[in-house]
């Protein structure tokens, strides 16, 4: 290690500095004084070291040094999750420089890649081979490893999680060695690593099944939500290859976006041509600023939010219902899937059985608006919390998937911690609350909204999306996932008995007391206890402590 590098690490404890500065010919690309932040700015942390390895040998060295230094490792990509899952005061590893395509078989679509590649980089690389990712979510900033590890999904009855296209993985474990896994090789490790929550090791290589490149011909309309509810079981999500819905609780309207696959042959023949969608007021810089400032005003005067919903989304989608609001476009799939997430936000998303969607939205709307008998939209919401004085942001995003088509426990390719149904399609409901200018909503609005929302999701048999905000106990997860939860924990405990990849987020949601059964004791390398304090520029600065327990 160079003198300059040693100087950069001068602030480390003497025994740590002595270990990490030994020159064995393998670079250790680490630096101090790095501020990590989630994309939304909801959480920030100051890791002891921020490390960006560029080779497998460097990744294995990081793990071996962490074990010698008695340090926890957290891996992060873009930090898009609004939770503190990726926060640490120990060592933070980022694989942005470990992001190459290793091989591509154009005939089979099988692609082998380093795990740090971002989804937008993957899409660009696949373009050169006339291949595409089968399904994407609303953003493409995540690394492929991060998308897999948190259960990222798109919106289609013909696709499940992004991980359903993963054929094999390599993962560097706490022993410093890199292990291969697939449905046929180390299948339990494979099922655990497909949704690992960063608690098993560092995913280093992904073998992925791409598809021939395609575009999407899409259109969207806005209509009364009652019409959407009537089509729910028979038509709504079956009418196209991909369907997304945004529901507006105060207007009682919903936007439906649907898209069908367009092949390269259709484009080459001239049967279909690429064309961009019309640009609306909402999509312009003026719309962005106006909406942002209206949200800021609503922090102090939240009762204007129904008017804000009517104005902003009326300007974007139109104030009428039906075909007169239709817009359309034909775009490459890597563009058509994406949407602008706009501003910093809290996100609480759950998966419930698809058929319970209308009930979920009707009950949520009745609760938020305190509807009474006689109102056409009245239902008995049964939510045991008052919504008096509560005003929330819009919309609620509604997406769908079916993980039963291409994955199953029997095929050893369904993640142990997949939150979706094992026997049919699932619906994702995503309730957001914006943070205008990185400032939280006042009067406990977010907490109150999510308290009622989560109660309803539990009542409908739901499970939360792992990457989002939620308040769930380990005992609930153990009950909901049953033997799958037990198996995931068994794999994790065997691979990382000292807790090199365990932090306060894992402790809170996975390892604390499970009624009458498993209680995981504090582990030697586990990072324990988060202390949170207001951070400069908004959000919370969180810090933890390395467990003082030392194993023999």
Coordinates of C-alpha atoms in Angstrom, one line a residue:
X1 CA 0.0 0.0 0.0
X2 CA 1.3 3.5 -1.0
X3 CA 2.3 6.1 1.6
X4 CA -0.6 8.3 0.3
X5 CA -3.1 5.4 1.0
X6 CA -1.6 4.9 4.5
X7 CA -2.1 8.6 5.2
X8 CA -5.7 8.4 4.1
X9 CA -6.2 5.6 6.7
X10 CA -4.4 7.4 9.5
X11 CA -7.5 8.0 11.5
X12 CA -8.1 4.3 12.0
X13 CA -7.3 2.6 15.3
X14 CA -3.7 1.5 15.4
X15 CA -4.4 -2.3 15.3
X16 CA -6.7 -1.9 12.3
X17 CA -4.3 0.3 10.4
X18 CA -1.5 -2.1 11.0
X19 CA -3.6 -5.0 9.6
X20 CA -5.0 -3.2 6.5
X21 CA -1.8 -1.6 5.4
X22 CA 0.2 -4.8 5.0
X23 CA 1.2 -5.0 1.3
X24 CA 0.5 -8.5 -0.1
X25 CA 0.3 -7.4 -3.7
X26 CA -3.6 -7.2 -3.7
X27 CA -4.9 -3.6 -3.6
X28 CA -7.1 -2.5 -0.7
X29 CA -9.1 0.4 -2.2
X30 CA -10.4 2.0 1.0
X31 CA -10.9 5.5 2.2
X32 CA -12.2 7.2 5.3
X33 CA -14.5 10.3 5.8
X34 CA -17.2 9.1 3.4
X35 CA -20.8 10.0 4.1
X36 CA -23.3 7.4 2.9
X37 CA -26.8 8.5 2.2
X38 CA -29.9 6.7 1.0
X39 CA -31.3 8.1 -2.3
X40 CA -34.1 9.8 -0.5
X41 CA -31.8 11.2 2.2
X42 CA -33.9 9.5 4.8
X43 CA -30.8 8.0 6.5
X44 CA -27.1 8.8 6.5
X45 CA -24.1 7.1 8.1
X46 CA -20.4 7.5 8.4
X47 CA -18.7 4.2 7.8
X48 CA -15.2 3.6 9.2
X49 CA -14.1 2.6 5.7
X50 CA -15.7 3.0 2.3
X51 CA -14.2 0.3 0.1
X52 CA -14.5 -0.1 -3.7
X53 CA -12.8 -3.3 -4.9
X54 CA -12.1 -3.9 -8.6
X55 CA -11.4 -7.7 -8.6
X56 CA -12.6 -10.9 -6.9
X57 CA -9.2 -11.1 -5.2
X58 CA -9.8 -7.7 -3.7
X59 CA -13.3 -8.7 -2.5
X60 CA -11.9 -11.8 -0.8
X61 CA -9.2 -9.7 0.7
X62 CA -11.7 -7.3 2.2
X63 CA -13.6 -10.1 3.8
X64 CA -10.4 -11.7 5.3
X65 CA -9.2 -8.3 6.6
X66 CA -12.6 -7.6 8.2
X67 CA -12.4 -10.9 10.0
X68 CA -8.9 -10.1 11.3
X69 CA -10.0 -6.6 12.3
X70 CA -13.3 -7.8 13.9
X71 CA -15.4 -5.6 11.6
X72 CA -18.9 -5.9 10.1
X73 CA -19.3 -5.6 6.3
X74 CA -22.3 -3.9 4.6
X75 CA -22.7 -3.9 0.8
X76 CA -24.4 -1.1 -1.0
X77 CA -25.3 -0.1 -4.5
X78 CA -27.2 3.1 -5.2
X79 CA -28.9 3.1 -1.7
X80 CA -32.3 3.5 -3.2
X81 CA -34.0 1.8 -0.3
X82 CA -35.5 4.4 2.1
X83 CA -34.7 2.3 5.1
X84 CA -31.5 2.1 7.1
X85 CA -30.6 -1.4 5.9
X86 CA -27.4 -0.2 4.2
X87 CA -26.3 2.1 7.0
X88 CA -23.2 1.2 9.0
X89 CA -20.4 2.7 11.1
X90 CA -18.2 -0.2 10.2
X91 CA -17.0 -1.1 6.7
X92 CA -19.2 -0.2 3.7
X93 CA -18.4 -2.1 0.4
X94 CA -19.5 -0.7 -3.0
X95 CA -19.1 -2.7 -6.2
X96 CA -19.5 0.1 -8.7
X97 CA -16.0 -0.7 -10.0
X98 CA -16.7 -4.4 -10.2
X99 CA -19.3 -4.2 -13.0
X100 CA -18.1 -5.9 -16.2
X101 CA -20.0 -8.2 -18.5
X102 CA -18.0 -11.4 -18.4
X103 CA -19.7 -13.3 -21.2
X104 CA -22.7 -13.3 -23.4
X105 CA -24.2 -16.1 -25.4
X106 CA -26.4 -14.4 -28.0
X107 CA -28.1 -17.6 -29.0
X108 CA -29.3 -18.7 -25.5
X109 CA -29.4 -15.2 -24.0
X110 CA -27.3 -16.4 -21.1
X111 CA -25.2 -13.5 -19.6
X112 CA -22.6 -13.7 -16.9
X113 CA -21.8 -10.4 -15.2
X114 CA -20.0 -9.0 -12.2
X115 CA -22.5 -8.2 -9.5
X116 CA -21.9 -4.5 -9.2
X117 CA -23.2 -3.7 -12.6
X118 CA -26.1 -1.2 -12.4
X119 CA -29.3 -2.1 -14.3
X120 CA -29.0 0.8 -16.7
X121 CA -25.4 -0.4 -17.5
X122 CA -26.7 -3.9 -18.0
X123 CA -29.4 -2.7 -20.4
X124 CA -26.9 -0.7 -22.4
X125 CA -24.5 -3.6 -22.6
X126 CA -27.3 -6.0 -23.7
X127 CA -28.3 -3.6 -26.5
X128 CA -25.0 -4.5 -28.2
X129 CA -26.2 -8.1 -28.4
X130 CA -29.8 -7.3 -29.3
X131 CA -30.9 -8.6 -25.9
X132 CA -33.0 -7.2 -23.0
X133 CA -33.9 -7.7 -19.4
X134 CA -37.3 -9.4 -19.4
X135 CA -38.9 -7.1 -16.8
X136 CA -37.8 -4.0 -14.9
X137 CA -39.2 -1.9 -12.1
X138 CA -39.7 1.8 -12.2
X139 CA -36.0 2.7 -11.8
X140 CA -32.7 1.3 -13.2
X141 CA -30.2 2.7 -10.8
X142 CA -29.8 -0.4 -8.6
X143 CA -27.0 -2.8 -9.0
X144 CA -28.1 -6.3 -10.2
X145 CA -27.0 -7.7 -6.8
X146 CA -29.0 -5.1 -4.9
X147 CA -32.1 -5.7 -7.1
X148 CA -31.9 -9.4 -6.4
X149 CA -31.1 -9.1 -2.7
X150 CA -34.2 -7.1 -1.9
X151 CA -36.8 -8.7 -4.2
X152 CA -37.2 -6.0 -6.9
X153 CA -40.1 -6.6 -9.3
X154 CA -41.9 -5.1 -12.2
X155 CA -45.6 -5.2 -13.0
X156 CA -46.9 -8.1 -15.1
X157 CA -49.0 -11.2 -14.7
X158 CA -46.4 -12.9 -16.9
X159 CA -43.3 -12.1 -14.7
X160 CA -42.3 -12.4 -11.1
X161 CA -39.3 -10.9 -9.3
X162 CA -36.2 -9.8 -11.3
X163 CA -34.4 -12.8 -9.7
X164 CA -36.5 -15.3 -11.6
X165 CA -34.1 -14.8 -14.5
X166 CA -31.1 -15.6 -12.4
X167 CA -29.6 -19.1 -13.2
X168 CA -26.6 -19.1 -10.9
X169 CA -24.7 -16.9 -8.5
X170 CA -21.3 -16.6 -6.9
X171 CA -21.0 -15.2 -3.4
X172 CA -18.0 -14.5 -1.2
X173 CA -18.8 -15.7 2.3
X174 CA -17.4 -14.9 5.7
X175 CA -14.7 -17.5 5.3
X176 CA -13.2 -15.3 2.6
X177 CA -13.9 -17.9 -0.1
X178 CA -16.2 -17.5 -3.1
X179 CA -18.8 -20.2 -3.5
X180 CA -21.0 -21.1 -6.5
X181 CA -24.7 -21.9 -6.3
X182 CA -27.6 -22.7 -8.5
X183 CA -30.8 -24.8 -8.5
X184 CA -28.5 -27.8 -8.9
X185 CA -25.4 -26.8 -7.0
X186 CA -25.8 -25.7 -3.3
X187 CA -29.6 -25.1 -3.9
X188 CA -30.3 -24.0 -0.3
X189 CA -27.6 -21.4 -0.6
X190 CA -29.0 -20.3 -4.0
X191 CA -32.6 -19.9 -2.6
X192 CA -31.2 -17.9 0.4
X193 CA -28.9 -15.7 -1.8
X194 CA -31.7 -14.9 -4.3
X195 CA -33.1 -12.6 -1.6
X196 CA -30.3 -12.3 0.9
X197 CA -30.9 -8.9 2.5
X198 CA -27.1 -8.5 2.5
X199 CA -26.9 -10.9 5.4
X200 CA -25.1 -13.9 3.8
X201 CA -22.0 -12.5 2.1
X202 CA -21.1 -10.4 -1.0
X203 CA -22.8 -11.5 -4.2
X204 CA -20.0 -11.3 -6.8
X205 CA -21.2 -12.9 -10.0
X206 CA -24.6 -13.4 -11.6
X207 CA -25.6 -15.7 -14.4
X208 CA -28.8 -14.2 -16.0
X209 CA -31.2 -15.3 -18.7
X210 CA -31.9 -12.3 -21.0
X211 CA -34.5 -12.3 -23.8
X212 CA -34.4 -11.0 -27.4
X213 CA -34.5 -7.2 -27.4
X214 CA -38.0 -5.7 -27.5
X215 CA -39.8 -2.4 -27.3
X216 CA -43.1 -1.6 -25.7
X217 CA -46.2 0.0 -27.3
X218 CA -47.9 1.6 -24.4
X219 CA -50.8 3.8 -23.6
X220 CA -52.4 5.2 -20.4
X221 CA -55.8 6.7 -19.5
X222 CA -57.4 8.0 -16.3
X223 CA -60.9 7.0 -15.2
X224 CA -63.1 6.7 -12.2
X225 CA -61.8 4.0 -9.9
X226 CA -65.2 2.3 -9.8
X227 CA -64.7 1.3 -13.4
X228 CA -61.3 0.0 -12.7
X229 CA -62.6 -2.1 -9.8
X230 CA -65.3 -3.7 -12.1
X231 CA -62.5 -4.8 -14.5
X232 CA -60.2 -6.1 -11.8
X233 CA -60.9 -9.8 -12.0
X234 CA -61.8 -10.1 -15.7
X235 CA -59.7 -7.7 -17.7
X236 CA -57.6 -5.1 -15.9
X237 CA -54.3 -6.9 -15.5
X238 CA -54.8 -9.4 -18.4
X239 CA -55.3 -6.8 -21.2
X240 CA -51.5 -6.3 -21.9
X241 CA -48.1 -7.8 -21.2
X242 CA -47.4 -5.2 -18.6
X243 CA -49.9 -3.1 -16.6
X244 CA -49.4 -0.5 -13.8
X245 CA -52.1 1.5 -12.0
X246 CA -51.8 4.7 -9.9
X247 CA -54.8 5.3 -7.6
X248 CA -55.8 8.7 -6.3
X249 CA -57.8 8.4 -3.0
X250 CA -59.3 11.9 -2.9
X251 CA -60.3 12.2 -6.6
X252 CA -61.4 8.5 -6.6
X253 CA -59.7 8.1 -10.0
X254 CA -57.0 5.8 -11.3
X255 CA -54.5 5.9 -14.1
X256 CA -54.0 2.7 -16.0
X257 CA -50.7 2.2 -18.0
X258 CA -50.6 -0.8 -20.2
X259 CA -47.9 -2.0 -22.6
X260 CA -47.5 -4.8 -25.1
X261 CA -44.3 -6.2 -26.5
X262 CA -43.1 -5.0 -29.9
X263 CA -40.5 -7.2 -31.5
X264 CA -37.5 -6.1 -33.6
X265 CA -39.2 -7.7 -36.6
X266 CA -42.2 -5.5 -36.2
X267 CA -40.0 -2.4 -36.0
X268 CA -37.8 -3.5 -38.9
X269 CA -40.8 -4.1 -41.2
X270 CA -42.2 -0.6 -40.4
X271 CA -45.4 -2.1 -38.9
X272 CA -44.6 -0.2 -35.8
X273 CA -42.3 2.8 -35.3
X274 CA -40.7 4.3 -32.2
X275 CA -42.4 7.5 -31.0
X276 CA -42.0 9.5 -27.7
X277 CA -45.0 10.3 -25.5
X278 CA -46.3 13.9 -25.4
X279 CA -44.7 16.0 -22.8
X280 CA -47.2 17.3 -20.1
X281 CA -47.0 20.2 -17.8
X282 CA -46.2 17.8 -15.0
X283 CA -43.1 16.5 -16.8
X284 CA -41.6 19.9 -17.3
X285 CA -39.3 21.7 -15.0
X286 CA -42.2 24.1 -14.2
X287 CA -44.4 21.3 -13.1
X288 CA -41.7 19.8 -11.0
X289 CA -41.1 23.0 -9.2
X290 CA -44.8 23.9 -8.7
X291 CA -45.6 20.4 -7.3
X292 CA -42.6 20.5 -5.0
X293 CA -43.6 23.8 -3.6
X294 CA -47.2 22.8 -3.2
X295 CA -46.0 19.8 -1.2
X296 CA -43.8 22.1 0.9
X297 CA -46.8 24.4 1.7
X298 CA -48.9 21.3 2.5
X299 CA -46.4 20.4 5.3
X300 CA -47.8 23.4 7.2
X301 CA -51.4 23.3 5.8
X302 CA -52.0 19.6 5.1
X303 CA -55.7 20.0 4.5
X304 CA -54.9 21.4 1.0
X305 CA -53.6 18.0 -0.2
X306 CA -56.9 16.9 -1.8
X307 CA -56.8 20.1 -3.8
X308 CA -53.2 19.6 -4.7
X309 CA -54.0 16.1 -5.9
X310 CA -56.9 17.4 -8.1
X311 CA -54.8 20.2 -9.5
X312 CA -51.4 18.6 -10.1
X313 CA -52.7 15.3 -11.5
X314 CA -55.5 17.0 -13.4
X315 CA -52.8 19.1 -15.2
X316 CA -50.9 15.9 -15.9
X317 CA -53.6 13.5 -16.9
X318 CA -56.6 15.7 -17.6
X319 CA -59.7 16.5 -15.7
X320 CA -62.0 14.3 -17.7
X321 CA -62.3 10.5 -17.6
X322 CA -61.9 7.8 -20.2
X323 CA -60.5 7.8 -23.8
X324 CA -60.2 11.5 -24.1
X325 CA -57.3 11.3 -21.6
X326 CA -55.4 8.7 -23.6
X327 CA -51.7 9.2 -24.4
X328 CA -49.4 6.6 -26.1
X329 CA -45.9 5.9 -27.2
X330 CA -43.6 3.2 -28.5
X331 CA -40.2 3.0 -26.8
X332 CA -37.4 0.6 -26.2
X333 CA -38.3 -1.5 -23.1
X334 CA -35.4 0.0 -21.1
X335 CA -37.0 3.4 -21.4
X336 CA -40.7 2.5 -21.3
X337 CA -40.5 0.8 -17.9
X338 CA -39.0 3.8 -16.2
X339 CA -40.7 6.6 -14.3
X340 CA -39.5 9.7 -12.5
X341 CA -39.6 9.1 -8.7
X342 CA -39.6 12.9 -8.3
X343 CA -38.7 13.9 -4.7
X344 CA -37.3 12.4 -1.5
X345 CA -40.0 10.1 -0.1
X346 CA -40.9 7.4 2.4
X347 CA -42.2 4.3 0.8
X348 CA -44.2 1.5 2.4
X349 CA -45.1 -1.3 0.0
X350 CA -46.8 -4.7 0.7
X351 CA -47.8 -7.7 -1.4
X352 CA -51.3 -9.1 -1.0
X353 CA -53.4 -11.6 -3.0
X354 CA -54.4 -10.0 -6.3
X355 CA -58.1 -10.5 -5.9
X356 CA -58.2 -8.5 -2.7
X357 CA -57.1 -5.3 -4.5
X358 CA -60.4 -3.5 -4.9
X359 CA -61.3 -4.3 -1.2
X360 CA -57.9 -2.9 -0.1
X361 CA -58.3 0.4 -2.0
X362 CA -61.9 0.9 -1.1
X363 CA -61.3 0.3 2.6
X364 CA -58.2 2.6 2.5
X365 CA -60.1 5.3 0.7
X366 CA -63.1 5.1 3.1
X367 CA -60.7 5.4 6.1
X368 CA -58.7 8.3 4.7
X369 CA -61.8 10.3 3.8
X370 CA -63.9 9.2 6.8
X371 CA -66.7 8.1 4.5
X372 CA -70.1 7.6 6.1
X373 CA -73.1 5.3 5.1
X374 CA -74.8 6.9 2.2
X375 CA -71.7 7.9 0.3
X376 CA -71.4 5.9 -2.9
X377 CA -67.9 4.8 -2.1
X378 CA -68.6 3.9 1.6
X379 CA -67.4 0.5 2.9
X380 CA -66.7 -0.5 6.5
X381 CA -62.9 -0.1 6.6
X382 CA -62.6 -1.7 10.0
X383 CA -59.2 0.0 10.5
X384 CA -59.0 0.6 14.3
X385 CA -57.2 3.9 14.2
X386 CA -58.6 7.4 13.6
X387 CA -57.8 9.2 10.4
X388 CA -59.2 12.5 11.7
X389 CA -56.9 15.4 10.6
X390 CA -54.8 13.0 8.5
X391 CA -54.0 14.1 5.0
X392 CA -51.7 12.0 2.8
X393 CA -49.8 12.2 -0.5
X394 CA -50.8 10.7 -3.8
X395 CA -50.9 8.4 -5.6
X396 CA -50.8 4.8 -4.3
X397 CA -48.9 2.8 -6.9
X398 CA -50.5 -0.6 -7.8
X399 CA -48.4 -3.3 -9.5
X400 CA -48.8 -7.0 -10.0
X401 CA -46.6 -10.1 -10.5
X402 CA -46.9 -13.9 -10.6
X403 CA -43.8 -15.7 -9.2
X404 CA -45.5 -19.1 -9.7
X405 CA -45.0 -19.2 -13.5
X406 CA -41.2 -19.5 -13.5
X407 CA -40.1 -20.3 -10.0
X408 CA -41.1 -22.8 -7.3
X409 CA -39.7 -24.5 -4.2
X410 CA -39.6 -27.7 -6.1
X411 CA -37.4 -26.2 -8.8
X412 CA -35.1 -24.7 -6.2
X413 CA -35.3 -21.3 -7.7
X414 CA -37.9 -19.5 -5.5
X415 CA -36.2 -17.3 -2.9
X416 CA -36.9 -18.4 0.7
X417 CA -38.0 -14.9 1.5
X418 CA -40.1 -14.2 -1.6
X419 CA -43.0 -12.1 -0.2
X420 CA -45.5 -13.0 -2.9
X421 CA -48.1 -15.8 -3.0
X422 CA -47.0 -19.3 -3.7
X423 CA -50.3 -20.2 -5.4
X424 CA -51.1 -17.4 -7.8
X425 CA -50.7 -13.7 -8.7
X426 CA -49.9 -11.0 -6.1
X427 CA -50.6 -7.3 -6.0
X428 CA -48.2 -4.7 -4.7
X429 CA -49.6 -1.6 -3.0
X430 CA -47.1 1.2 -2.6
X431 CA -48.1 4.0 -0.2
X432 CA -45.7 7.0 -0.3
X433 CA -45.2 10.2 1.6
X434 CA -43.0 12.8 0.0
X435 CA -40.3 14.8 1.9
X436 CA -40.4 18.2 0.1
X437 CA -36.9 19.7 0.2
X438 CA -35.9 16.7 2.3
X439 CA -38.1 17.7 5.2
X440 CA -40.5 15.1 6.8
X441 CA -44.3 15.6 6.9
X442 CA -45.4 17.3 10.1
X443 CA -47.9 16.2 12.8
X444 CA -46.8 12.5 12.6
X445 CA -48.7 12.1 9.3
X446 CA -46.4 9.5 7.9
X447 CA -46.5 7.4 11.1
X448 CA -50.3 7.6 11.3
X449 CA -50.8 6.8 7.6
X450 CA -48.5 3.8 7.8
X451 CA -50.1 2.5 11.0
X452 CA -53.5 2.3 9.3
X453 CA -52.0 1.1 6.0
X454 CA -50.0 -1.7 7.6
X455 CA -53.0 -2.8 9.7
X456 CA -55.1 -3.2 6.6
X457 CA -52.3 -5.0 4.7
X458 CA -52.0 -7.5 7.6
X459 CA -55.8 -8.0 7.6
X460 CA -55.6 -8.8 3.9
X461 CA -52.9 -11.4 4.3
X462 CA -50.0 -9.2 3.1
X463 CA -46.2 -9.2 3.5
X464 CA -44.0 -6.1 3.1
X465 CA -41.5 -5.5 0.4
X466 CA -38.1 -6.0 2.1
X467 CA -36.5 -2.8 0.7
X468 CA -39.1 -0.4 1.9
X469 CA -40.2 1.1 5.2
X470 CA -42.3 -1.2 7.5
X471 CA -42.8 -2.1 11.2
X472 CA -42.9 -5.9 11.5
X473 CA -41.6 -8.1 14.2
X474 CA -39.4 -11.2 13.7
X475 CA -42.2 -13.3 15.2
X476 CA -44.5 -12.1 12.5
X477 CA -42.1 -12.9 9.7
X478 CA -41.5 -16.4 11.3
X479 CA -45.2 -17.0 11.2
X480 CA -45.8 -15.7 7.7
X481 CA -42.9 -17.5 6.0
X482 CA -42.9 -20.6 8.2
X483 CA -40.4 -23.2 7.1
X484 CA -38.9 -20.9 4.5
X485 CA -38.0 -18.4 7.2
X486 CA -36.5 -21.2 9.3
X487 CA -34.5 -22.5 6.3
X488 CA -33.2 -19.0 5.4
X489 CA -32.0 -18.5 9.0
X490 CA -30.4 -21.9 9.0
X491 CA -28.4 -21.1 5.9
X492 CA -27.4 -17.7 7.2
X493 CA -26.3 -19.0 10.6
X494 CA -24.2 -21.7 9.1
X495 CA -22.4 -19.4 6.6
X496 CA -21.8 -16.5 8.9
X497 CA -21.8 -17.7 12.5
X498 CA -19.9 -14.7 13.7
X499 CA -22.3 -12.2 12.1
X500 CA -19.9 -10.4 9.8
X501 CA -22.8 -9.4 7.6
X502 CA -25.3 -8.7 10.4
X503 CA -26.3 -5.2 11.6
X504 CA -29.1 -3.5 13.6
X505 CA -31.6 -3.7 10.7
X506 CA -31.3 -7.5 10.6
X507 CA -31.4 -7.7 14.4
X508 CA -34.6 -5.6 14.5
X509 CA -36.5 -7.5 11.8
X510 CA -35.1 -11.0 11.8
X511 CA -33.2 -12.0 14.9
X512 CA -34.9 -10.5 18.0
X513 CA -37.1 -12.7 20.2
X514 CA -39.4 -15.0 18.3
X515 CA -42.1 -16.1 20.6
X516 CA -41.3 -19.4 22.2
X517 CA -38.6 -20.3 19.6
X518 CA -35.5 -18.9 18.0
X519 CA -33.6 -16.1 19.7
X520 CA -30.3 -15.4 18.1
X521 CA -27.7 -14.3 20.6
X522 CA -25.4 -11.4 19.9
X523 CA -22.8 -12.4 17.4
X524 CA -19.1 -11.6 17.7
X525 CA -18.8 -9.4 14.6
X526 CA -22.4 -8.1 14.7
X527 CA -22.8 -4.3 14.6
X528 CA -25.2 -3.5 17.4
X529 CA -27.5 -0.6 18.3
X530 CA -28.2 2.3 16.0
X531 CA -28.2 5.8 17.5
X532 CA -30.1 8.3 15.3
X533 CA -29.7 12.1 15.3
X534 CA -30.8 14.8 12.9
X535 CA -28.4 15.1 10.0
X536 CA -27.3 18.2 8.2
X537 CA -29.5 18.7 5.2
X538 CA -32.3 16.5 6.6
X539 CA -32.8 12.9 7.4
X540 CA -31.2 11.0 10.2
X541 CA -27.5 10.3 10.8
X542 CA -27.3 6.8 12.3
X543 CA -24.4 5.2 13.9
X544 CA -23.8 1.7 15.4
X545 CA -21.2 0.0 17.6
X546 CA -19.1 -3.0 16.8
X547 CA -20.0 -5.8 19.1
X548 CA -17.3 -6.0 21.8
X549 CA -17.7 -9.8 22.1
X550 CA -14.5 -11.5 20.8
X551 CA -14.7 -15.1 19.7
X552 CA -11.9 -17.6 20.3

